[in-house]
Amino acid sequence: MKSTKITTKIQRAVHTIMEQYALVRTIVDDIRNHGGTAYLVGGAVRDIVLDKPLKDLDIEVHGLALDPVKTILEAYGFVDLVGKSFGVLRVHHLDVDWSLPRTDSVGRKPMVHIDPHMGIEAALRRRDLTMNAMALDLHMFQLIDPFGGFTDISERKLRTPDVTFFVEDPLRFYRVMQFIGRFEMMPDNELNDICAKMSLKGLS
């Protein structure tokens, strides 16, 4: 963490989430009791850092395969396999996506391989931008930020954690354009050069 002030901010945000989603705290504890680790990932973490209201919760479960996670969730309601091949589950009446770490092949219709033991840093490396490549450990209330997303947000900078993964999905070009307008942030020289040269074939 960058400072005690930031640590307190993160912990306060997690406590607020747990108060608003009381059942999530119970499920997270259940996941831990079964040997898994639950991380809040993606846009929710970014919005916490930006002091923006949370819209969606995406919780990534590491250390457990899909079937054990589904069994845990079924104790709390009917479970929808939103995308079984993508490792995404949802409990009815709870507006939270529960996902597993995965690897994707190249393109807009990738072959997906779920890898529960990938590790959180490797999973975050596959995300589009550093500001979206942060996670909150919901057991320890700690920010996981291996690629400097927090600093990039404070500097209004768009960077990618990994060039190789970025260019595999041409839709990411348009996400950069969206984030420039949405957050008034600018790509660094490397990302600007990548976007100028990357192929957009395969997009409708």
Coordinates of N, CA and C in Angstrom, one line a residue:
M1 N 0.8 -1.2 0.0 CA 0.0 0.0 0.0 C 0.9 1.2 0.0
K2 N 0.3 2.4 -0.5 CA 1.1 3.6 -0.7 C 1.2 4.3 0.7
S3 N 0.2 4.3 1.5 CA 0.2 5.0 2.8 C -0.9 4.5 3.7
T4 N -0.8 4.9 5.0 CA -1.8 4.6 5.9 C -3.1 5.2 5.5
K5 N -3.1 6.4 5.0 CA -4.4 7.0 4.5 C -5.1 6.2 3.5
I6 N -4.3 5.7 2.5 CA -4.9 4.9 1.5 C -5.4 3.6 2.0
T7 N -4.6 3.0 2.9 CA -5.0 1.7 3.6 C -6.4 1.9 4.3
T8 N -6.5 3.0 5.0 CA -7.7 3.3 5.7 C -8.9 3.4 4.8
K9 N -8.6 4.1 3.7 CA -9.7 4.4 2.6 C -10.2 3.0 2.1
I10 N -9.2 2.1 1.7 CA -9.6 0.8 1.2 C -10.4 0.0 2.2
Q11 N -9.9 0.0 3.4 CA -10.6 -0.8 4.4 C -12.0 -0.3 4.7
R12 N -12.1 1.0 4.7 CA -13.5 1.7 4.9 C -14.4 1.3 3.7
A13 N -13.9 1.3 2.5 CA -14.7 0.9 1.3 C -15.1 -0.5 1.4
V14 N -14.2 -1.4 1.8 CA -14.6 -2.8 1.9 C -15.7 -3.0 3.0
H15 N -15.5 -2.4 4.1 CA -16.5 -2.5 5.2 C -17.9 -2.0 4.7
T16 N -17.9 -0.9 3.9 CA -19.1 -0.4 3.3 C -19.8 -1.4 2.4
I17 N -19.0 -2.0 1.6 CA -19.5 -3.0 0.7 C -20.1 -4.2 1.4
M18 N -19.4 -4.6 2.5 CA -19.9 -5.7 3.3 C -21.2 -5.4 4.0
E19 N -21.4 -4.1 4.4 CA -22.6 -3.7 5.0 C -23.7 -3.6 4.0
Q20 N -23.5 -3.2 2.8 CA -24.5 -3.1 1.8 C -24.8 -4.5 1.2
Y21 N -23.9 -5.4 1.2 CA -24.1 -6.7 0.7 C -23.7 -7.7 1.8
A22 N -24.6 -7.8 2.8 CA -24.3 -8.6 4.0 C -24.1 -10.0 3.6
L23 N -24.8 -10.6 2.6 CA -24.6 -12.0 2.3 C -23.3 -12.2 1.7
V24 N -22.7 -11.2 1.0 CA -21.4 -11.4 0.4 C -20.3 -11.7 1.5
R25 N -20.4 -11.1 2.6 CA -19.4 -11.3 3.7 C -19.5 -12.8 4.1
T26 N -20.7 -13.3 4.2 CA -20.9 -14.7 4.6 C -20.4 -15.7 3.6
I27 N -20.6 -15.4 2.3 CA -20.1 -16.2 1.2 C -18.6 -16.2 1.1
V28 N -18.1 -15.0 1.3 CA -16.6 -14.8 1.2 C -16.0 -15.7 2.4
D29 N -16.5 -15.6 3.5 CA -16.0 -16.4 4.7 C -16.1 -17.9 4.3
D30 N -17.2 -18.3 3.7 CA -17.4 -19.7 3.3 C -16.4 -20.2 2.3
I31 N -16.1 -19.3 1.4 CA -15.1 -19.6 0.4 C -13.7 -19.8 1.0
R32 N -13.4 -19.0 2.0 CA -12.1 -19.1 2.7 C -12.1 -20.4 3.5
N33 N -13.2 -20.8 4.1 CA -13.3 -22.0 4.9 C -13.1 -23.2 4.0
H34 N -13.4 -23.1 2.8 CA -13.2 -24.2 1.8 C -11.8 -24.2 1.1
G35 N -11.0 -23.2 1.5 CA -9.6 -23.2 0.9 C -9.4 -22.2 -0.2
G36 N -10.5 -21.4 -0.5 CA -10.4 -20.4 -1.6 C -10.1 -19.0 -1.1
T37 N -9.8 -18.2 -2.1 CA -9.6 -16.7 -1.8 C -10.4 -15.9 -2.7
A38 N -11.1 -14.9 -2.1 CA -12.0 -14.1 -2.9 C -11.5 -12.7 -3.1
Y39 N -11.4 -12.2 -4.3 CA -10.9 -10.9 -4.6 C -12.0 -10.1 -5.3
L40 N -12.2 -8.8 -4.9 CA -13.0 -7.9 -5.7 C -12.1 -7.4 -6.8
V41 N -12.5 -7.4 -8.1 CA -11.6 -7.1 -9.2 C -12.4 -6.1 -10.1
G42 N -11.6 -5.6 -11.1 CA -12.2 -4.8 -12.1 C -12.6 -3.4 -11.8
G43 N -13.7 -3.0 -12.4 CA -14.2 -1.7 -12.3 C -14.6 -1.2 -10.9
A44 N -15.0 -2.1 -10.1 CA -15.4 -1.7 -8.7 C -14.2 -1.2 -7.9
V45 N -13.1 -1.9 -8.1 CA -11.8 -1.4 -7.4 C -11.4 -0.1 -7.9
R46 N -11.4 0.0 -9.2 CA -11.1 1.3 -9.9 C -12.0 2.5 -9.3
D47 N -13.3 2.2 -9.2 CA -14.2 3.2 -8.8 C -14.1 3.6 -7.3
I48 N -13.6 2.6 -6.5 CA -13.3 2.9 -5.1 C -12.2 3.9 -5.1
V49 N -11.1 3.7 -5.8 CA -10.0 4.6 -5.9 C -10.4 5.9 -6.4
L50 N -11.3 6.0 -7.3 CA -11.8 7.2 -7.9 C -12.9 7.9 -7.1
D51 N -13.3 7.3 -6.0 CA -14.3 7.8 -5.1 C -15.6 7.9 -5.9
K52 N -15.9 7.0 -6.8 CA -17.1 6.9 -7.5 C -18.1 5.9 -7.0
P53 N -19.4 6.0 -7.1 CA -20.3 5.0 -6.6 C -20.1 3.7 -7.4
L54 N -20.3 2.6 -6.6 CA -20.2 1.3 -7.2 C -21.4 0.9 -8.0
K55 N -21.2 0.3 -9.1 CA -22.4 -0.2 -9.9 C -22.5 -1.7 -9.9
D56 N -21.4 -2.3 -10.2 CA -21.3 -3.8 -10.3 C -20.2 -4.4 -9.4
L57 N -20.5 -5.5 -8.8 CA -19.4 -6.2 -8.1 C -19.0 -7.5 -8.9
D58 N -17.7 -7.6 -9.1 CA -17.2 -8.8 -9.8 C -16.2 -9.3 -8.8
I59 N -16.5 -10.5 -8.3 CA -15.6 -11.2 -7.3 C -15.0 -12.4 -7.9
E60 N -13.7 -12.4 -7.9 CA -12.9 -13.5 -8.5 C -12.4 -14.5 -7.5
V61 N -12.7 -15.8 -7.6 CA -12.4 -16.8 -6.6 C -11.2 -17.6 -7.1
H62 N -10.2 -17.6 -6.3 CA -8.9 -18.4 -6.6 C -8.8 -19.6 -5.7
G63 N -8.2 -20.6 -6.2 CA -7.9 -21.8 -5.4 C -9.0 -22.8 -5.3
L64 N -10.1 -22.6 -6.0 CA -11.2 -23.6 -6.1 C -11.7 -23.7 -7.5
A65 N -12.0 -25.0 -7.9 CA -12.5 -25.2 -9.2 C -14.0 -24.8 -9.3
L66 N -14.5 -24.8 -10.5 CA -15.9 -24.3 -10.8 C -16.9 -25.0 -9.9
D67 N -16.9 -26.3 -9.9 CA -18.0 -27.1 -9.2 C -18.0 -26.8 -7.7
P68 N -16.8 -26.8 -7.0 CA -16.9 -26.5 -5.6 C -17.4 -25.1 -5.4
V69 N -17.1 -24.1 -6.2 CA -17.6 -22.7 -6.0 C -19.1 -22.7 -6.2
K70 N -19.6 -23.4 -7.2 CA -21.0 -23.5 -7.5 C -21.7 -24.2 -6.3
T71 N -21.1 -25.2 -5.7 CA -21.7 -25.8 -4.5 C -21.8 -24.9 -3.4
I72 N -20.8 -24.1 -3.1 CA -20.8 -23.1 -2.0 C -21.9 -22.1 -2.3
L73 N -22.0 -21.6 -3.5 CA -23.0 -20.6 -3.8 C -24.4 -21.1 -3.7
E74 N -24.6 -22.4 -4.0 CA -26.0 -22.9 -4.0 C -26.6 -23.0 -2.6
A75 N -25.7 -22.8 -1.6 CA -26.3 -22.8 -0.2 C -27.0 -21.5 0.1
Y76 N -26.8 -20.5 -0.8 CA -27.4 -19.2 -0.6 C -28.5 -18.8 -1.7
G77 N -28.8 -19.7 -2.5 CA -29.9 -19.5 -3.5 C -29.6 -20.2 -4.8
F78 N -30.6 -20.1 -5.7 CA -30.4 -20.7 -7.0 C -29.2 -20.0 -7.8
V79 N -28.4 -20.9 -8.4 CA -27.2 -20.4 -9.0 C -27.3 -20.4 -10.5
D80 N -27.1 -19.3 -11.2 CA -27.2 -19.2 -12.7 C -25.7 -19.4 -13.2
L81 N -25.6 -20.2 -14.2 CA -24.3 -20.3 -14.9 C -24.3 -19.3 -16.0
V82 N -24.0 -18.0 -15.6 CA -24.1 -16.9 -16.6 C -23.2 -17.2 -17.8
G83 N -22.1 -17.8 -17.6 CA -21.2 -18.2 -18.6 C -20.3 -19.4 -18.1
K84 N -20.9 -20.6 -18.1 CA -20.1 -21.7 -17.6 C -18.8 -21.9 -18.2
S85 N -18.7 -21.7 -19.5 CA -17.4 -21.9 -20.2 C -16.5 -20.7 -19.8
F86 N -17.0 -19.6 -19.3 CA -16.2 -18.5 -18.9 C -16.0 -18.5 -17.4
G87 N -16.6 -19.4 -16.7 CA -16.4 -19.5 -15.3 C -17.0 -18.4 -14.5
V88 N -18.2 -18.0 -14.9 CA -19.0 -16.9 -14.3 C -20.3 -17.4 -13.7
L89 N -20.5 -17.2 -12.4 CA -21.8 -17.6 -11.8 C -22.4 -16.5 -11.1
R90 N -23.8 -16.6 -10.9 CA -24.5 -15.6 -10.2 C -25.6 -16.2 -9.3
V91 N -25.7 -15.7 -8.1 CA -26.8 -16.2 -7.2 C -28.0 -15.3 -7.4
H92 N -29.1 -15.9 -7.6 CA -30.4 -15.1 -7.8 C -30.6 -14.3 -6.6
H93 N -31.1 -13.1 -6.8 CA -31.4 -12.0 -5.8 C -30.1 -11.3 -5.3
L94 N -28.9 -11.7 -5.8 CA -27.7 -11.1 -5.4 C -26.9 -10.5 -6.6
D95 N -26.8 -9.2 -6.7 CA -26.3 -8.6 -7.9 C -24.7 -8.6 -7.9
V96 N -24.2 -9.8 -7.9 CA -22.7 -10.0 -7.9 C -22.4 -11.1 -8.9
D97 N -21.3 -10.8 -9.7 CA -20.8 -11.9 -10.5 C -19.6 -12.6 -9.8
W98 N -19.7 -13.9 -9.7 CA -18.6 -14.7 -9.1 C -17.9 -15.4 -10.3
S99 N -16.6 -15.1 -10.4 CA -15.9 -15.7 -11.6 C -14.6 -16.4 -11.1
L100 N -14.1 -17.2 -12.0 CA -12.8 -17.8 -11.7 C -11.7 -17.3 -12.7
P101 N -10.5 -17.3 -12.3 CA -9.4 -16.8 -13.2 C -9.3 -17.7 -14.4
R102 N -9.0 -17.1 -15.6 CA -9.0 -17.9 -16.8 C -8.0 -17.4 -17.8
T103 N -7.6 -18.2 -18.8 CA -6.8 -17.8 -19.9 C -7.7 -17.8 -21.2
D104 N -7.5 -16.9 -22.1 CA -8.3 -16.8 -23.3 C -7.3 -16.9 -24.5
S105 N -7.8 -17.5 -25.6 CA -7.1 -17.5 -26.8 C -7.3 -16.2 -27.5
V106 N -6.7 -15.9 -28.6 CA -6.7 -14.6 -29.3 C -8.1 -14.5 -30.0
G107 N -8.6 -13.2 -30.0 CA -9.8 -12.9 -30.8 C -11.0 -12.6 -30.0
R108 N -12.1 -12.2 -30.7 CA -13.4 -11.9 -30.0 C -14.2 -13.1 -29.6
K109 N -13.9 -14.3 -30.1 CA -14.6 -15.5 -29.7 C -13.5 -16.5 -29.2
P110 N -12.9 -16.2 -28.1 CA -11.7 -17.0 -27.6 C -12.1 -18.3 -27.1
M111 N -11.2 -19.3 -27.1 CA -11.2 -20.5 -26.4 C -10.8 -20.2 -25.0
V112 N -11.6 -20.7 -24.0 CA -11.3 -20.3 -22.6 C -10.9 -21.5 -21.8
H113 N -9.9 -21.3 -21.0 CA -9.4 -22.3 -20.0 C -9.4 -21.8 -18.6
I114 N -10.2 -22.3 -17.8 CA -10.3 -21.9 -16.4 C -9.1 -22.4 -15.6
D115 N -8.5 -21.6 -14.9 CA -7.3 -22.0 -14.1 C -7.4 -21.4 -12.7
P116 N -8.0 -22.2 -11.8 CA -8.2 -21.7 -10.4 C -6.9 -21.4 -9.7
H117 N -5.8 -21.9 -10.1 CA -4.5 -21.8 -9.4 C -3.5 -20.8 -10.2
M118 N -4.1 -20.0 -11.0 CA -3.3 -19.1 -11.8 C -2.5 -18.1 -10.9
G119 N -3.1 -17.6 -9.9 CA -2.5 -16.6 -9.0 C -3.0 -15.2 -9.4
I120 N -3.2 -14.4 -8.4 CA -3.9 -13.1 -8.7 C -3.1 -12.2 -9.6
E121 N -1.7 -12.1 -9.4 CA -0.9 -11.2 -10.3 C -1.0 -11.6 -11.7
A122 N -0.9 -12.9 -12.0 CA -1.1 -13.4 -13.4 C -2.4 -13.1 -14.0
A123 N -3.5 -13.2 -13.1 CA -4.8 -12.9 -13.6 C -5.0 -11.4 -13.9
L124 N -4.4 -10.6 -13.1 CA -4.5 -9.1 -13.3 C -3.7 -8.7 -14.5
R125 N -2.7 -9.4 -14.8 CA -1.8 -9.0 -15.9 C -2.6 -9.1 -17.2
R126 N -3.6 -10.0 -17.3 CA -4.4 -10.2 -18.5 C -5.4 -9.1 -18.8
R127 N -5.6 -8.2 -17.8 CA -6.6 -7.1 -18.0 C -6.1 -6.0 -18.9
D128 N -7.0 -5.2 -19.3 CA -6.7 -4.2 -20.4 C -5.8 -3.1 -20.0
L129 N -6.1 -2.4 -18.8 CA -5.4 -1.3 -18.4 C -5.0 -1.4 -16.9
T130 N -4.0 -0.7 -16.5 CA -3.5 -0.9 -15.1 C -4.5 -0.4 -14.1
M131 N -5.4 0.6 -14.5 CA -6.4 1.0 -13.5 C -7.5 0.0 -13.3
N132 N -7.6 -1.0 -14.2 CA -8.5 -2.1 -14.1 C -7.8 -3.3 -13.6
A133 N -6.5 -3.3 -13.4 CA -5.8 -4.4 -13.0 C -5.4 -4.4 -11.5
M134 N -6.3 -3.9 -10.7 CA -6.1 -3.9 -9.3 C -7.2 -4.9 -8.7
A135 N -6.9 -5.4 -7.5 CA -7.8 -6.3 -6.8 C -7.8 -5.9 -5.3
L136 N -9.0 -6.2 -4.7 CA -9.1 -6.1 -3.2 C -9.2 -7.5 -2.6
D137 N -8.3 -7.9 -1.8 CA -8.4 -9.1 -1.0 C -9.5 -9.0 0.0
L138 N -10.6 -9.7 -0.2 CA -11.8 -9.5 0.7 C -11.6 -10.2 2.0
H139 N -10.6 -11.0 2.2 CA -10.3 -11.6 3.5 C -9.4 -10.7 4.4
M140 N -8.4 -10.1 3.7 CA -7.3 -9.3 4.4 C -7.6 -7.8 4.3
F141 N -8.6 -7.5 3.4 CA -8.9 -6.0 3.2 C -7.6 -5.3 2.7
Q142 N -6.9 -5.9 1.7 CA -5.7 -5.3 1.2 C -5.9 -5.1 -0.3
L143 N -5.3 -4.0 -0.8 CA -5.2 -3.7 -2.2 C -4.1 -4.4 -2.8
I144 N -4.4 -5.1 -3.9 CA -3.3 -5.8 -4.7 C -3.2 -5.0 -6.0
D145 N -2.0 -4.4 -6.2 CA -1.8 -3.4 -7.3 C -0.4 -3.7 -7.9
P146 N -0.2 -4.8 -8.6 CA 1.2 -5.1 -9.0 C 1.7 -4.3 -10.2
F147 N 0.8 -3.6 -10.9 CA 1.2 -2.8 -12.1 C 1.0 -1.3 -12.0
G148 N 0.8 -0.9 -10.7 CA 0.9 0.6 -10.5 C -0.4 1.3 -11.0
G149 N -1.6 0.6 -10.9 CA -2.8 1.2 -11.3 C -3.2 2.4 -10.4
F150 N -2.9 2.4 -9.2 CA -3.3 3.5 -8.2 C -2.5 4.7 -8.6
T151 N -1.2 4.6 -8.9 CA -0.4 5.8 -9.3 C -0.9 6.3 -10.6
D152 N -1.2 5.4 -11.6 CA -1.7 5.8 -12.9 C -3.0 6.6 -12.8
I153 N -3.9 6.2 -11.9 CA -5.1 6.9 -11.7 C -4.8 8.3 -11.2
S154 N -3.9 8.4 -10.2 CA -3.6 9.7 -9.7 C -2.9 10.6 -10.7
E155 N -2.2 10.0 -11.6 CA -1.5 10.8 -12.7 C -2.4 11.0 -13.9
R156 N -3.6 10.5 -13.9 CA -4.6 10.5 -15.0 C -3.9 9.9 -16.3
K157 N -3.3 8.7 -16.1 CA -2.6 8.1 -17.1 C -3.2 6.7 -17.4
L158 N -3.3 6.4 -18.7 CA -3.8 5.1 -19.2 C -2.6 4.3 -19.6
R159 N -2.4 3.1 -19.0 CA -1.3 2.2 -19.4 C -1.8 0.8 -19.4
T160 N -1.2 -0.1 -20.1 CA -1.5 -1.5 -20.2 C -0.6 -2.3 -19.3
P161 N -1.0 -3.3 -18.6 CA -0.1 -4.1 -17.8 C 0.8 -5.0 -18.7
D162 N 0.2 -5.4 -19.9 CA 1.0 -6.3 -20.7 C 0.6 -6.0 -22.2
V163 N 1.5 -5.6 -23.0 CA 1.3 -5.3 -24.4 C 0.7 -6.5 -25.1
T164 N 1.3 -7.7 -24.9 CA 1.0 -8.9 -25.6 C -0.5 -9.2 -25.5
F165 N -1.0 -9.2 -24.2 CA -2.4 -9.5 -24.0 C -3.3 -8.3 -24.6
F166 N -2.9 -7.1 -24.5 CA -3.7 -6.0 -25.0 C -4.1 -6.1 -26.4
V167 N -3.1 -6.4 -27.3 CA -3.3 -6.5 -28.7 C -4.1 -7.7 -29.2
E168 N -4.3 -8.7 -28.3 CA -5.0 -9.9 -28.6 C -6.5 -9.6 -28.8
D169 N -7.0 -8.5 -28.2 CA -8.4 -8.1 -28.3 C -8.6 -6.7 -28.9
P170 N -9.0 -6.6 -30.2 CA -9.1 -5.3 -30.8 C -10.1 -4.4 -30.2
L171 N -11.1 -5.0 -29.4 CA -12.1 -4.1 -28.8 C -11.4 -3.2 -27.7
R172 N -10.3 -3.6 -27.3 CA -9.6 -2.8 -26.2 C -9.2 -1.4 -26.8
F173 N -9.0 -1.3 -28.1 CA -8.8 0.0 -28.7 C -9.9 1.0 -28.4
Y174 N -11.1 0.5 -28.5 CA -12.3 1.3 -28.3 C -12.5 1.6 -26.8
R175 N -12.1 0.7 -26.0 CA -12.2 0.9 -24.5 C -11.3 2.0 -24.1
V176 N -10.1 2.1 -24.7 CA -9.2 3.2 -24.4 C -9.9 4.5 -24.8
M177 N -10.5 4.6 -26.0 CA -11.2 5.8 -26.4 C -12.3 6.1 -25.4
Q178 N -13.0 5.1 -24.9 CA -14.1 5.4 -24.0 C -13.5 6.0 -22.7
F179 N -12.4 5.4 -22.2 CA -11.9 5.8 -20.9 C -11.3 7.2 -21.0
I180 N -10.8 7.6 -22.2 CA -10.3 8.9 -22.4 C -11.4 10.0 -22.1
G181 N -12.6 9.7 -22.7 CA -13.7 10.6 -22.5 C -14.3 10.5 -21.1
R182 N -14.4 9.2 -20.6 CA -15.2 9.0 -19.4 C -14.4 9.5 -18.2
F183 N -13.1 9.3 -18.2 CA -12.3 9.6 -17.0 C -11.3 10.8 -17.2
E184 N -11.3 11.3 -18.4 CA -10.4 12.4 -18.7 C -9.0 12.0 -18.4
M185 N -8.6 10.8 -18.9 CA -7.3 10.3 -18.7 C -6.7 10.1 -20.1
M186 N -5.3 10.1 -20.2 CA -4.7 10.0 -21.5 C -3.7 8.8 -21.5
P187 N -3.6 8.2 -22.7 CA -2.7 7.0 -22.8 C -1.2 7.5 -22.7
D188 N -0.4 6.7 -22.2 CA 1.0 7.0 -22.2 C 1.6 6.8 -23.6
N189 N 2.8 7.1 -23.9 CA 3.4 7.0 -25.2 C 3.3 5.6 -25.8
E190 N 3.6 4.6 -24.9 CA 3.6 3.2 -25.4 C 2.2 2.8 -25.8
L191 N 1.2 3.0 -25.0 CA -0.2 2.7 -25.3 C -0.7 3.4 -26.5
N192 N -0.3 4.7 -26.6 CA -0.7 5.5 -27.8 C -0.2 4.9 -29.1
D193 N 1.1 4.4 -29.0 CA 1.7 3.8 -30.2 C 1.1 2.5 -30.5
I194 N 0.7 1.7 -29.5 CA 0.1 0.4 -29.7 C -1.3 0.6 -30.4
C195 N -2.1 1.6 -29.9 CA -3.4 1.8 -30.5 C -3.3 2.3 -31.9
A196 N -2.3 3.1 -32.2 CA -2.1 3.6 -33.6 C -1.8 2.5 -34.6
K197 N -1.2 1.4 -34.1 CA -0.7 0.4 -35.0 C -1.5 -0.9 -35.0
M198 N -2.4 -1.1 -33.9 CA -3.0 -2.4 -33.8 C -4.1 -2.7 -34.8
S199 N -4.3 -3.9 -35.2 CA -5.3 -4.3 -36.1 C -6.7 -4.3 -35.5
L200 N -7.7 -3.8 -36.2 CA -9.1 -3.9 -35.7 C -9.9 -4.9 -36.5
K201 N -9.3 -5.8 -37.2 CA -10.0 -6.8 -37.9 C -10.7 -7.7 -37.0
G202 N -11.9 -8.2 -37.4 CA -12.7 -9.1 -36.6 C -13.8 -8.4 -35.8
L203 N -13.8 -7.1 -35.8 CA -14.8 -6.4 -35.1 C -16.0 -6.1 -36.0
S204 N -17.2 -6.2 -35.6 CA -18.3 -5.9 -36.4 C -18.5 -4.4 -36.6

